[in-house]
Amino acid sequence: MAKTETPRRIRGTQDIFGDEQRRLAHVLSTFERVRALYCFQRVDIPVFESTAVFARSLGETTDVVSKEMYTFEDRGGDSLTLRPEFTAGIARAYLTEGWQQFAPLKLTTSGPVFRYERPQKGRFRQFHQIDAEVIGAAEPAADVELLVLADQLLRELGISEGVTLQLNTLGDAATRDAWREALVAHFEAHRGELSEDSLTRLEKNPMRILDSKDPRDRPIADSAPDIDAYLTPEARAFFEAVTAGLDAAGVAWERNARLVRGLDYYRHTAFEFVTDRLGSQGTVLAGGRYDGLIGSLGGPETAGVGWAAGVERLAMLLEEPAAATIDAVVVPMGAEAETRATGIVADLRRAGVAVEMAYKGKMKARMAKADALGARFAIIIGDDELAKGVAAVKTLGAGTQAEVAFANLAEALR
C-alpha cells in the first residue's frame, strides 16, 4: 500500500506557536487595552465579502485588486473575495447595518487578512492586522485622535524608538483635481523616460507615480510639483488644525510632501509611521482620511478616517517577550493523591489561580517541570499530606516550604 504523503503548510501561511505567538498576543492585548482608553468600540466583520466591495473601494487599477486578491466563485455562482484589508468591509457594514444612526462611530477590529503576494520576511499571504476607524466625523480632531491613539500604542508596546510619523495633506476634492492636472502635465512632459508601470499609472492613477520605487521614475517624481501650491484655503486650514492638534498632544511628526494615496476617495490627511529597523519594509502603521469612500460604495457622502498596522510587523520590533508564567504546579504522588489533586486543581482554577498538574514521572522530574513552566509554587500531595488534610507548598524561587490546609490553598497562593 502506497504511503500517504504528509500534507504541507500552504506557502505564505504560518503556524504560530511559542514565543512568536506570545509576541502577537502581546500586540493584540495592548491594542485592546489602548483602544478602550480612547473609547473605541470593537467590531467584527466577515472574513469574505462580495468581490465588488473591494473592487469598488480599492479601485480596479490597484495592485491589490489586479494581482493580489484571493477571489473565488461560490456554489451559488457569486464572486467572493477574502478580505485584503478591513476598511471596505467596515464601510459596507456601516451602510448595510444602518449604523449611520450611531455616527460618529469610533471602531477598531483585528484579525487575518489575505493577499496573494511574494512571501518574504514579515510579509505573508495570510497575515494579521489591527485597524482603527472613525466614521461620520468630518472634523480634524478625528484625525488627531487616531494619530495620538497610534502613537500611544507604539509607546506602550515599547517600539516607538526610531519610529517616525510622516504626515501629508492630499487636500479637498478641488485641491486634488488641480494638483492631479499639474502632475499629469509634468509626467506627460517626461513620458519617454518613465517605466512601463508608471505609463500605465499615468492613464489611471497618476499620483501613484510619486511613490514609484523604479530608479527610472525617481528623478521625475522628485521634480514633480508639490501639492502646497494647489491647496484651497479650507484644505490648508484643515491640515493646520491637524498639525496643531498633534503638537498640543505632544506627538512628534515630520512633513513628507511625497506621501500619497492614489485613489480619488482619499482626502486631507495621509500618514505613515516608518522605521529603518525592518530593512526595506519600513512602514509599521499607515492610514488617512477617506471622505469619498462610502459615497463610492453607493451610500451618502460620509466622512471617514482610519489606519491599519500589520501585527507581524509590530511583533518583529518587540523586545523578547516574557515567558508565560503560572501560579502553581500540583504534584500528586500516588493514585489516591491524584484523585484528590484533580478536585484541588479544579477548585484553584475556579478561584482564579493558574495551575498545571504534573502527572508523570518521579518526584524530581515533576519538580523540574514546575521549574520549567516558571511556576511560583509547587503543591505537593502524598499519603502523609492526605492523612493530615494539608498540602506541602514549596516556594520555588526561595526554596522554602510550608504546610497549608486544602481549604486555604487559593488564599495562600494569592
Tab-separated table of C-alpha atoms in Angstrom:
chain	number	residue	atom	x	y	z
A	1	MET	CA	0.000	0.000	0.000
A	2	ALA	CA	1.429	3.408	-1.025
A	3	LYS	CA	2.456	5.676	1.813
A	4	THR	CA	0.226	8.745	2.180
A	5	GLU	CA	2.167	11.957	1.663
A	6	THR	CA	2.175	14.249	4.693
A	7	PRO	CA	0.259	17.465	3.912
A	8	ARG	CA	2.352	20.647	3.796
A	9	ARG	CA	1.682	24.108	5.101
A	10	ILE	CA	0.487	26.382	2.273
A	11	ARG	CA	3.190	28.809	1.083
A	12	GLY	CA	2.884	32.240	2.675
A	13	THR	CA	0.959	30.999	5.725
A	14	GLN	CA	2.217	30.458	9.288
A	15	ASP	CA	1.671	28.121	12.218
A	16	ILE	CA	2.136	30.467	15.160
A	17	PHE	CA	3.326	28.976	18.447
A	18	GLY	CA	5.526	29.642	21.493
A	19	ASP	CA	7.455	32.934	21.639
A	20	GLU	CA	6.093	34.012	18.263
A	21	GLN	CA	2.525	33.505	19.438
A	22	ARG	CA	3.250	35.404	22.675
A	23	ARG	CA	4.567	38.355	20.654
A	24	LEU	CA	1.417	38.526	18.528
A	25	ALA	CA	-0.819	38.086	21.579
A	26	HIS	CA	1.034	40.934	23.328
A	27	VAL	CA	0.436	43.272	20.363
A	28	LEU	CA	-3.273	42.395	20.312
A	29	SER	CA	-3.825	42.657	24.078
A	30	THR	CA	-2.020	46.025	24.178
A	31	PHE	CA	-4.179	47.242	21.262
A	32	GLU	CA	-7.354	46.142	23.101
A	33	ARG	CA	-6.248	47.955	26.261
A	34	VAL	CA	-5.297	51.201	24.491
A	35	ARG	CA	-8.414	51.336	22.265
A	36	ALA	CA	-10.560	51.089	25.427
A	37	LEU	CA	-8.760	54.173	26.843
A	38	TYR	CA	-9.828	56.072	23.716
A	39	CYS	CA	-13.428	54.744	23.953
A	40	PHE	CA	-13.322	52.950	20.585
A	41	GLN	CA	-15.823	50.096	20.181
A	42	ARG	CA	-14.728	46.661	18.964
A	43	VAL	CA	-16.405	45.427	15.760
A	44	ASP	CA	-16.001	42.073	13.982
A	45	ILE	CA	-16.846	41.684	10.297
A	46	PRO	CA	-16.845	38.729	7.847
A	47	VAL	CA	-13.581	37.304	6.536
A	48	PHE	CA	-15.038	37.364	2.986
A	49	GLU	CA	-17.229	39.837	1.127
A	50	SER	CA	-18.731	40.220	-2.309
A	51	THR	CA	-15.801	40.947	-4.656
A	52	ALA	CA	-17.458	44.225	-5.689
A	53	VAL	CA	-16.919	45.642	-2.173
A	54	PHE	CA	-13.136	45.538	-2.636
A	55	ALA	CA	-13.059	46.249	-6.387
A	56	ARG	CA	-15.085	49.449	-5.863
A	57	SER	CA	-13.370	50.577	-2.670
A	58	LEU	CA	-9.751	49.752	-3.554
A	59	GLY	CA	-10.061	50.670	-7.242
A	60	GLU	CA	-9.771	48.229	-10.132
A	61	THR	CA	-6.311	49.570	-11.072
A	62	THR	CA	-4.554	48.991	-7.747
A	63	ASP	CA	-2.113	46.098	-7.383
A	64	VAL	CA	-4.241	44.645	-4.573
A	65	VAL	CA	-7.279	44.262	-6.842
A	66	SER	CA	-5.494	43.440	-10.098
A	67	LYS	CA	-2.891	40.987	-8.730
A	68	GLU	CA	-3.227	40.151	-5.038
A	69	MET	CA	-6.823	39.311	-4.091
A	70	TYR	CA	-7.956	35.790	-3.218
A	71	THR	CA	-11.154	35.723	-5.288
A	72	PHE	CA	-13.332	32.673	-5.934
A	73	GLU	CA	-16.804	31.731	-7.117
A	74	ASP	CA	-19.003	30.027	-4.533
A	75	ARG	CA	-21.511	27.259	-5.304
A	76	GLY	CA	-24.213	29.811	-5.989
A	77	GLY	CA	-22.085	31.456	-8.683
A	78	ASP	CA	-21.352	34.615	-6.658
A	79	SER	CA	-17.866	36.113	-6.785
A	80	LEU	CA	-16.428	36.333	-3.264
A	81	THR	CA	-13.068	37.661	-2.023
A	82	LEU	CA	-11.141	37.009	1.196
A	83	ARG	CA	-10.624	40.421	2.766
A	84	PRO	CA	-7.293	42.046	1.794
A	85	GLU	CA	-7.939	44.848	4.345
A	86	PHE	CA	-10.641	45.995	6.806
A	87	THR	CA	-11.838	49.465	5.808
A	88	ALA	CA	-14.008	48.394	2.857
A	89	GLY	CA	-15.844	45.755	4.923
A	90	ILE	CA	-16.433	48.209	7.771
A	91	ALA	CA	-17.778	50.794	5.293
A	92	ARG	CA	-20.071	48.124	3.789
A	93	ALA	CA	-21.333	47.160	7.267
A	94	TYR	CA	-21.910	50.842	8.116
A	95	LEU	CA	-24.251	51.054	5.109
A	96	THR	CA	-26.000	47.675	5.235
A	97	GLU	CA	-26.480	47.505	9.021
A	98	GLY	CA	-27.868	51.032	9.402
A	99	TRP	CA	-25.031	52.211	11.647
A	100	GLN	CA	-25.480	55.792	10.376
A	101	GLN	CA	-27.726	56.372	13.412
A	102	PHE	CA	-24.686	55.879	15.700
A	103	ALA	CA	-22.366	58.316	13.886
A	104	PRO	CA	-19.777	59.441	14.641
A	105	LEU	CA	-18.590	55.872	15.186
A	106	LYS	CA	-15.165	55.049	16.630
A	107	LEU	CA	-14.370	51.443	15.748
A	108	THR	CA	-11.479	49.002	15.997
A	109	THR	CA	-11.037	45.468	14.735
A	110	SER	CA	-8.299	42.892	14.197
A	111	GLY	CA	-7.804	39.521	12.556
A	112	PRO	CA	-6.427	37.744	9.490
A	113	VAL	CA	-6.272	39.376	6.046
A	114	PHE	CA	-5.253	37.763	2.764
A	115	ARG	CA	-3.085	38.905	-0.154
A	116	TYR	CA	-1.526	36.772	-2.861
A	117	GLU	CA	1.945	38.316	-2.986
A	118	ARG	CA	5.525	37.084	-2.864
A	119	PRO	CA	6.231	35.904	0.717
A	120	GLN	CA	9.292	37.469	2.363
A	121	LYS	CA	10.464	38.461	5.851
A	122	GLY	CA	7.475	39.898	7.726
A	123	ARG	CA	5.184	39.501	4.698
A	124	PHE	CA	2.744	36.609	4.365
A	125	ARG	CA	-0.256	35.650	2.248
A	126	GLN	CA	-2.373	35.219	5.367
A	127	PHE	CA	-1.270	37.774	7.929
A	128	HIS	CA	-2.893	39.808	10.700
A	129	GLN	CA	-3.833	43.446	11.016
A	130	ILE	CA	-5.143	45.777	13.670
A	131	ASP	CA	-7.403	48.544	12.396
A	132	ALA	CA	-8.937	51.742	13.804
A	133	GLU	CA	-11.564	53.916	12.083
A	134	VAL	CA	-13.681	56.997	12.826
A	135	ILE	CA	-16.732	57.195	10.537
A	136	GLY	CA	-19.057	60.185	10.329
A	137	ALA	CA	-16.685	62.818	11.764
A	138	ALA	CA	-15.501	65.452	9.266
A	139	GLU	CA	-13.507	67.392	11.879
A	140	PRO	CA	-9.684	67.400	12.001
A	141	ALA	CA	-9.986	66.352	15.677
A	142	ALA	CA	-10.869	62.816	14.478
A	143	ASP	CA	-7.592	62.599	12.530
A	144	VAL	CA	-5.695	63.857	15.586
A	145	GLU	CA	-7.337	61.342	17.928
A	146	LEU	CA	-6.471	58.423	15.637
A	147	LEU	CA	-2.854	59.579	15.340
A	148	VAL	CA	-2.483	60.049	19.099
A	149	LEU	CA	-4.004	56.564	19.607
A	150	ALA	CA	-1.431	55.086	17.187
A	151	ASP	CA	1.411	56.971	18.886
A	152	GLN	CA	0.364	55.735	22.339
A	153	LEU	CA	0.028	52.154	21.078
A	154	LEU	CA	3.613	52.185	19.739
A	155	ARG	CA	4.856	53.690	23.019
A	156	GLU	CA	3.058	51.120	25.172
A	157	LEU	CA	4.453	48.319	23.003
A	158	GLY	CA	7.914	49.788	23.671
A	159	ILE	CA	8.704	50.162	19.954
A	160	SER	CA	8.347	53.922	19.408
A	161	GLU	CA	12.130	54.473	19.479
A	162	GLY	CA	13.299	55.086	15.905
A	163	VAL	CA	9.724	55.217	14.526
A	164	THR	CA	8.786	58.493	12.797
A	165	LEU	CA	5.312	59.801	11.961
A	166	GLN	CA	5.344	61.126	8.380
A	167	LEU	CA	2.415	63.350	7.514
A	168	ASN	CA	1.000	64.934	4.360
A	169	THR	CA	-2.177	66.561	3.140
A	170	LEU	CA	-3.986	65.478	-0.027
A	171	GLY	CA	-6.325	68.466	0.198
A	172	ASP	CA	-10.023	68.534	-0.598
A	173	ALA	CA	-11.607	67.497	-3.919
A	174	ALA	CA	-10.828	70.848	-5.588
A	175	THR	CA	-7.190	70.680	-4.440
A	176	ARG	CA	-6.760	67.125	-5.674
A	177	ASP	CA	-8.257	67.906	-9.091
A	178	ALA	CA	-5.932	70.897	-9.625
A	179	TRP	CA	-2.853	69.022	-8.361
A	180	ARG	CA	-3.669	65.937	-10.417
A	181	GLU	CA	-3.872	68.113	-13.559
A	182	ALA	CA	-0.437	69.608	-12.804
A	183	LEU	CA	1.043	66.146	-12.159
A	184	VAL	CA	-0.336	64.752	-15.429
A	185	ALA	CA	1.165	67.693	-17.346
A	186	HIS	CA	4.526	67.150	-15.611
A	187	PHE	CA	4.616	63.398	-16.252
A	188	GLU	CA	3.396	63.770	-19.852
A	189	ALA	CA	6.392	66.039	-20.496
A	190	HIS	CA	8.670	63.164	-19.360
A	191	ARG	CA	6.641	60.308	-20.873
A	192	GLY	CA	9.647	58.868	-22.733
A	193	GLU	CA	11.668	58.410	-19.513
A	194	LEU	CA	9.005	56.723	-17.347
A	195	SER	CA	8.883	52.999	-16.522
A	196	GLU	CA	6.175	50.794	-18.065
A	197	ASP	CA	4.305	50.614	-14.734
A	198	SER	CA	4.290	54.390	-14.446
A	199	LEU	CA	2.993	54.796	-18.005
A	200	THR	CA	0.042	52.593	-17.005
A	201	ARG	CA	-0.449	54.656	-13.839
A	202	LEU	CA	-0.329	57.881	-15.847
A	203	GLU	CA	-3.538	56.864	-17.598
A	204	LYS	CA	-5.399	55.692	-14.497
A	205	ASN	CA	-3.716	56.734	-11.267
A	206	PRO	CA	-1.005	59.407	-11.846
A	207	MET	CA	-0.436	60.192	-8.144
A	208	ARG	CA	0.980	56.701	-7.607
A	209	ILE	CA	3.972	57.571	-9.799
A	210	LEU	CA	5.148	59.737	-6.882
A	211	ASP	CA	5.850	56.668	-4.721
A	212	SER	CA	7.337	54.533	-7.527
A	213	LYS	CA	10.400	52.532	-6.460
A	214	ASP	CA	11.740	52.262	-10.042
A	215	PRO	CA	15.046	54.196	-10.334
A	216	ARG	CA	13.978	55.480	-13.776
A	217	ASP	CA	10.983	57.233	-12.212
A	218	ARG	CA	12.648	58.752	-9.148
A	219	PRO	CA	14.180	61.925	-10.707
A	220	ILE	CA	10.889	62.689	-12.498
A	221	ALA	CA	8.803	62.018	-9.380
A	222	ASP	CA	11.149	64.083	-7.206
A	223	SER	CA	10.879	67.090	-9.518
A	224	ALA	CA	7.050	66.913	-9.734
A	225	PRO	CA	5.062	69.869	-8.334
A	226	ASP	CA	4.139	69.757	-4.614
A	227	ILE	CA	0.518	69.888	-3.521
A	228	ASP	CA	1.036	73.040	-1.430
A	229	ALA	CA	0.691	75.372	-4.442
A	230	TYR	CA	-2.794	73.962	-5.108
A	231	LEU	CA	-4.269	73.857	-1.575
A	232	THR	CA	-7.575	75.683	-1.164
A	233	PRO	CA	-7.817	77.906	1.962
A	234	GLU	CA	-10.156	75.289	3.513
A	235	ALA	CA	-7.712	72.443	2.856
A	236	ARG	CA	-4.809	74.464	4.268
A	237	ALA	CA	-6.808	75.286	7.427
A	238	PHE	CA	-7.707	71.594	7.877
A	239	PHE	CA	-4.069	70.497	7.709
A	240	GLU	CA	-3.000	73.269	10.087
A	241	ALA	CA	-5.664	72.106	12.583
A	242	VAL	CA	-4.316	68.526	12.409
A	243	THR	CA	-0.696	69.575	12.971
A	244	ALA	CA	-1.694	71.963	15.789
A	245	GLY	CA	-3.605	69.100	17.458
A	246	LEU	CA	-0.591	66.777	17.222
A	247	ASP	CA	1.663	69.477	18.683
A	248	ALA	CA	-0.793	70.018	21.556
A	249	ALA	CA	-0.878	66.263	22.267
A	250	GLY	CA	2.926	66.029	22.222
A	251	VAL	CA	3.108	63.770	19.160
A	252	ALA	CA	6.210	64.375	17.017
A	253	TRP	CA	5.706	64.423	13.233
A	254	GLU	CA	7.531	65.393	10.086
A	255	ARG	CA	6.157	66.546	6.745
A	256	ASN	CA	6.545	64.241	3.751
A	257	ALA	CA	5.125	66.075	0.733
A	258	ARG	CA	5.642	62.930	-1.402
A	259	LEU	CA	3.377	60.711	0.721
A	260	VAL	CA	0.295	59.969	-1.409
A	261	ARG	CA	-2.786	57.785	-1.663
A	262	GLY	CA	-3.720	57.175	-5.275
A	263	LEU	CA	-7.463	56.661	-5.019
A	264	ASP	CA	-9.857	59.551	-5.527
A	265	TYR	CA	-11.806	58.997	-2.314
A	266	TYR	CA	-8.795	59.917	-0.141
A	267	ARG	CA	-8.849	63.488	1.195
A	268	HIS	CA	-6.788	65.676	3.510
A	269	THR	CA	-4.609	63.724	5.953
A	270	ALA	CA	-2.317	60.887	4.806
A	271	PHE	CA	0.222	59.406	7.208
A	272	GLU	CA	2.699	56.608	7.847
A	273	PHE	CA	4.702	55.597	10.912
A	274	VAL	CA	8.016	54.435	9.432
A	275	THR	CA	11.183	52.811	10.785
A	276	ASP	CA	14.541	51.670	9.427
A	277	ARG	CA	14.542	48.666	11.779
A	278	LEU	CA	12.723	46.386	9.302
A	279	GLY	CA	15.025	46.722	6.306
A	280	SER	CA	13.256	47.948	3.179
A	281	GLN	CA	9.792	47.223	4.611
A	282	GLY	CA	9.786	50.413	6.627
A	283	THR	CA	6.094	51.177	7.249
A	284	VAL	CA	4.675	49.848	10.533
A	285	LEU	CA	1.315	51.684	10.548
A	286	ALA	CA	-0.416	53.743	7.852
A	287	GLY	CA	-3.692	55.434	7.092
A	288	GLY	CA	-5.536	58.522	6.033
A	289	ARG	CA	-8.842	60.296	5.549
A	290	TYR	CA	-11.239	58.701	3.035
A	291	ASP	CA	-14.231	61.069	2.912
A	292	GLY	CA	-15.214	59.826	-0.566
A	293	LEU	CA	-15.219	56.063	0.142
A	294	ILE	CA	-18.751	55.446	1.424
A	295	GLY	CA	-20.149	57.582	-1.408
A	296	SER	CA	-18.190	55.462	-3.916
A	297	LEU	CA	-19.867	52.341	-2.434
A	298	GLY	CA	-23.285	53.843	-3.209
A	299	GLY	CA	-24.013	55.365	0.211
A	300	PRO	CA	-24.493	59.003	1.232
A	301	GLU	CA	-21.356	61.172	1.308
A	302	THR	CA	-19.828	60.300	4.698
A	303	ALA	CA	-16.591	61.413	6.321
A	304	GLY	CA	-14.126	58.732	7.391
A	305	VAL	CA	-10.560	58.396	8.593
A	306	GLY	CA	-8.596	55.341	9.721
A	307	TRP	CA	-5.391	53.362	9.900
A	308	ALA	CA	-4.145	49.780	9.865
A	309	ALA	CA	-0.981	48.067	11.042
A	310	GLY	CA	0.455	44.602	10.438
A	311	VAL	CA	0.580	42.629	13.687
A	312	GLU	CA	3.567	40.555	12.490
A	313	ARG	CA	5.478	43.749	11.645
A	314	LEU	CA	4.827	45.235	15.087
A	315	ALA	CA	5.709	41.919	16.762
A	316	MET	CA	9.085	41.831	14.954
A	317	LEU	CA	10.009	45.124	16.654
A	318	LEU	CA	9.196	43.901	20.175
A	319	GLU	CA	11.831	43.044	22.751
A	320	GLU	CA	11.988	39.335	23.647
A	321	PRO	CA	8.572	38.596	25.196
A	322	ALA	CA	8.415	37.491	28.811
A	323	ALA	CA	7.890	33.749	29.104
A	324	ALA	CA	4.438	32.740	30.240
A	325	THR	CA	4.264	32.182	33.992
A	326	ILE	CA	1.778	30.287	36.111
A	327	ASP	CA	0.944	30.399	39.792
A	328	ALA	CA	1.467	26.775	40.775
A	329	VAL	CA	2.073	23.198	39.692
A	330	VAL	CA	0.299	20.461	41.659
A	331	VAL	CA	2.479	17.366	42.173
A	332	PRO	CA	0.424	14.357	43.379
A	333	MET	CA	2.270	11.199	44.473
A	334	GLY	CA	0.114	8.056	44.276
A	335	ALA	CA	-3.304	7.135	42.856
A	336	GLU	CA	-5.302	8.443	45.835
A	337	ALA	CA	-3.391	11.732	45.805
A	338	GLU	CA	-4.066	12.103	42.046
A	339	THR	CA	-7.807	11.774	42.594
A	340	ARG	CA	-7.747	14.354	45.421
A	341	ALA	CA	-5.480	16.634	43.369
A	342	THR	CA	-7.975	16.665	40.483
A	343	GLY	CA	-10.544	18.290	42.788
A	344	ILE	CA	-7.991	20.717	44.250
A	345	VAL	CA	-6.842	21.835	40.787
A	346	ALA	CA	-10.453	22.427	39.706
A	347	ASP	CA	-11.165	24.485	42.874
A	348	LEU	CA	-7.995	26.578	42.444
A	349	ARG	CA	-8.770	27.347	38.796
A	350	ARG	CA	-12.323	28.366	39.725
A	351	ALA	CA	-10.782	30.709	42.298
A	352	GLY	CA	-8.735	32.393	39.541
A	353	VAL	CA	-5.388	30.677	40.224
A	354	ALA	CA	-3.438	29.489	37.139
A	355	VAL	CA	-2.486	25.879	37.903
A	356	GLU	CA	-0.923	22.983	35.994
A	357	MET	CA	-0.905	19.328	37.090
A	358	ALA	CA	2.351	17.316	36.913
A	359	TYR	CA	1.072	13.791	36.281
A	360	LYS	CA	4.120	11.851	35.108
A	361	GLY	CA	7.499	10.713	36.318
A	362	LYS	CA	9.356	10.626	39.624
A	363	MET	CA	9.247	13.489	42.087
A	364	LYS	CA	12.444	15.059	40.690
A	365	ALA	CA	11.085	15.093	37.088
A	366	ARG	CA	7.788	16.593	38.250
A	367	MET	CA	9.537	19.330	40.206
A	368	ALA	CA	11.718	20.051	37.150
A	369	LYS	CA	8.516	20.532	35.145
A	370	ALA	CA	7.260	23.048	37.728
A	371	ASP	CA	10.518	24.996	37.331
A	372	ALA	CA	10.411	24.837	33.524
A	373	LEU	CA	6.877	26.231	33.498
A	374	GLY	CA	8.003	29.235	35.556
A	375	ALA	CA	5.623	28.378	38.411
A	376	ARG	CA	5.926	30.331	41.652
A	377	PHE	CA	4.826	27.390	43.808
A	378	ALA	CA	4.813	23.589	43.781
A	379	ILE	CA	1.919	21.989	45.686
A	380	ILE	CA	2.967	18.504	46.775
A	381	ILE	CA	0.320	15.978	47.856
A	382	GLY	CA	1.233	12.453	49.036
A	383	ASP	CA	-0.147	9.938	51.543
A	384	ASP	CA	1.156	11.930	54.567
A	385	GLU	CA	-0.479	15.135	53.321
A	386	LEU	CA	-3.782	13.365	52.605
A	387	ALA	CA	-3.839	11.988	56.155
A	388	LYS	CA	-3.364	15.497	57.631
A	389	GLY	CA	-5.644	17.346	55.119
A	390	VAL	CA	-2.820	19.654	54.057
A	391	ALA	CA	-0.573	20.241	51.031
A	392	ALA	CA	3.173	20.906	51.182
A	393	VAL	CA	3.535	24.256	49.378
A	394	LYS	CA	7.065	24.934	48.171
A	395	THR	CA	8.042	28.466	47.108
A	396	LEU	CA	10.253	27.649	44.140
A	397	GLY	CA	12.364	30.799	43.992
A	398	ALA	CA	13.197	30.810	47.706
A	399	GLY	CA	13.188	27.039	48.240
A	400	THR	CA	11.072	27.416	51.424
A	401	GLN	CA	8.201	25.070	52.218
A	402	ALA	CA	5.075	25.260	54.399
A	403	GLU	CA	2.022	23.144	55.098
A	404	VAL	CA	-1.296	24.697	54.040
A	405	ALA	CA	-4.766	23.233	54.645
A	406	PHE	CA	-6.513	22.226	51.411
A	407	ALA	CA	-9.343	24.673	52.095
A	408	ASN	CA	-6.897	27.608	52.428
A	409	LEU	CA	-4.775	26.926	49.325
A	410	ALA	CA	-6.329	29.562	46.998
A	411	GLU	CA	-5.920	32.306	49.598
A	412	ALA	CA	-2.333	31.275	50.428
A	413	LEU	CA	-1.294	31.245	46.734
A	414	ARG	CA	-2.711	34.703	46.085
